[in-house]
Amino acid sequence: MIKLVITDLDGTFLNSQGEYDKKAFGKTLAIMTEKGVHFAACTGKQCERVEELFGDFSKDIWIVGDSATRIKHQGEFAFQSLIDNALGLAIINTLQEVSLSHVVIACTPDGAVVRSDIPQRLKDKVRRSYARIIETDDFSSVKSDFVKITVFDENGNCPQTRPHLSPFEDDVYIVVSEAAWIDIAGYGVHKGSTVQKLQEILNVSPEETMAFGDGYNDLELLAQAEYSFAMRNAFEEVKNAARFVTGTNDNSAVMETINSLLALQS
């Protein structure tokens, strides 16, 4: 019996415009609530940005946000992982030495810190995933620990940047989710490990979990679910890792699949 449905957002639950059918989701969420099934959004997006996206639905869902470094429910954090300030600044310095063309997004408990001199179009891109943004002239001014560090490269050079981060592999978890994105979290902290924490909180097993994903950073997520679905638009490695392949994110396939399987569940 399915007790937890957890889905990635970009490329999975959200369509190519970063949107979803709110009316249809309201009906699907009502069905899940009626059947005692929890719903969770698992994403690189800031928790507060997820709350914006889901609006009034937020009070009824779990958020595994900020690249799975935080679990939030009804406005409260049930889990949070942090990267030590000195380690985070060393990583940021390395990233800035490699290139100044990519955007470093240094996330703290207070917000996502970006350089004030990045072009407006890139600030707009960051805003799509982060609700709380702090601009700075120098990352060294950040004194708090980091929730995560993300790199966005509009030229798609993240695979080439990744080797420069090798010296930090024993201290943090690093994943190139796609050519334009790198996510850096605390050591051993990824979608799989944090979803496991959520399962423990909810007393739900992998055999009672349904999960959806499309990117390389979803591999650990899918491994935590007996009912693992890759989107038809997913990377081939992700399709091979999932037990099932469903439709595309532009056809609301996540909601259609949830409705179909829960209709079979008494």
PDB file of N, CA, C and O in Angstrom, residues 7 67-68 82 125 145 172 176 203 232 237 243 249 261:
ATOM      1  N   THR A   7       7.996  13.648  -5.235  1.00  0.00           N
ATOM      2  CA  THR A   7       8.353  13.964  -6.611  1.00  0.00           C
ATOM      3  C   THR A   7       9.353  15.109  -6.706  1.00  0.00           C
ATOM      4  O   THR A   7       9.299  16.080  -5.942  1.00  0.00           O
ATOM      5  N   SER A  67      17.930  21.337  -2.323  1.00  0.00           N
ATOM      6  CA  SER A  67      18.728  20.156  -2.718  1.00  0.00           C
ATOM      7  C   SER A  67      18.764  19.113  -1.609  1.00  0.00           C
ATOM      8  O   SER A  67      19.802  18.508  -1.327  1.00  0.00           O
ATOM      9  N   ALA A  68      17.620  18.919  -0.993  1.00  0.00           N
ATOM     10  CA  ALA A  68      17.417  17.887   0.040  1.00  0.00           C
ATOM     11  C   ALA A  68      18.259  18.114   1.290  1.00  0.00           C
ATOM     12  O   ALA A  68      18.525  17.186   2.032  1.00  0.00           O
ATOM     13  N   LEU A  82      23.959  21.523   7.435  1.00  0.00           N
ATOM     14  CA  LEU A  82      24.745  22.722   7.164  1.00  0.00           C
ATOM     15  C   LEU A  82      26.192  22.385   6.805  1.00  0.00           C
ATOM     16  O   LEU A  82      26.760  21.408   7.301  1.00  0.00           O
ATOM     17  N   LYS A 125      16.849  34.373 -13.371  1.00  0.00           N
ATOM     18  CA  LYS A 125      16.920  32.907 -13.394  1.00  0.00           C
ATOM     19  C   LYS A 125      16.978  32.357 -11.968  1.00  0.00           C
ATOM     20  O   LYS A 125      16.277  31.391 -11.638  1.00  0.00           O
ATOM     21  N   ASP A 145      26.925  29.561   8.479  1.00  0.00           N
ATOM     22  CA  ASP A 145      27.164  28.323   7.755  1.00  0.00           C
ATOM     23  C   ASP A 145      26.250  28.285   6.536  1.00  0.00           C
ATOM     24  O   ASP A 145      25.303  29.075   6.418  1.00  0.00           O
ATOM     25  N   VAL A 172      32.071  17.058   1.379  1.00  0.00           N
ATOM     26  CA  VAL A 172      30.732  17.436   0.926  1.00  0.00           C
ATOM     27  C   VAL A 172      30.253  16.466  -0.157  1.00  0.00           C
ATOM     28  O   VAL A 172      31.042  15.723  -0.737  1.00  0.00           O
ATOM     29  N   VAL A 176      26.503  16.780 -10.285  1.00  0.00           N
ATOM     30  CA  VAL A 176      26.163  17.533 -11.496  1.00  0.00           C
ATOM     31  C   VAL A 176      24.813  16.986 -11.943  1.00  0.00           C
ATOM     32  O   VAL A 176      24.730  15.912 -12.539  1.00  0.00           O
ATOM     33  N   ASN A 203       7.123   7.159   9.427  1.00  0.00           N
ATOM     34  CA  ASN A 203       6.984   5.714   9.635  1.00  0.00           C
ATOM     35  C   ASN A 203       6.480   5.031   8.358  1.00  0.00           C
ATOM     36  O   ASN A 203       5.526   4.238   8.363  1.00  0.00           O
ATOM     37  N   ARG A 232       9.402  10.293 -19.070  1.00  0.00           N
ATOM     38  CA  ARG A 232       9.816   9.943 -20.428  1.00  0.00           C
ATOM     39  C   ARG A 232      10.876  10.914 -20.944  1.00  0.00           C
ATOM     40  O   ARG A 232      11.683  10.568 -21.797  1.00  0.00           O
ATOM     41  N   GLU A 237      20.039   7.205 -18.160  1.00  0.00           N
ATOM     42  CA  GLU A 237      20.516   6.537 -16.947  1.00  0.00           C
ATOM     43  C   GLU A 237      19.442   6.517 -15.868  1.00  0.00           C
ATOM     44  O   GLU A 237      19.347   5.563 -15.090  1.00  0.00           O
ATOM     45  N   ARG A 243      12.078   1.676 -11.877  1.00  0.00           N
ATOM     46  CA  ARG A 243      11.337   0.448 -12.175  1.00  0.00           C
ATOM     47  C   ARG A 243      10.342   0.668 -13.306  1.00  0.00           C
ATOM     48  O   ARG A 243      10.022  -0.258 -14.053  1.00  0.00           O
ATOM     49  N   ASN A 249       6.763  15.515 -18.363  1.00  0.00           N
ATOM     50  CA  ASN A 249       6.364  16.565 -17.422  1.00  0.00           C
ATOM     51  C   ASN A 249       5.380  17.545 -18.051  1.00  0.00           C
ATOM     52  O   ASN A 249       4.604  18.200 -17.335  1.00  0.00           O
ATOM     53  N   LEU A 261      -2.723   4.829  -9.893  1.00  0.00           N
ATOM     54  CA  LEU A 261      -2.331   3.827  -8.901  1.00  0.00           C
ATOM     55  C   LEU A 261      -3.178   3.909  -7.643  1.00  0.00           C
ATOM     56  O   LEU A 261      -3.556   2.874  -7.087  1.00  0.00           O
TER      57      LEU A 261
END
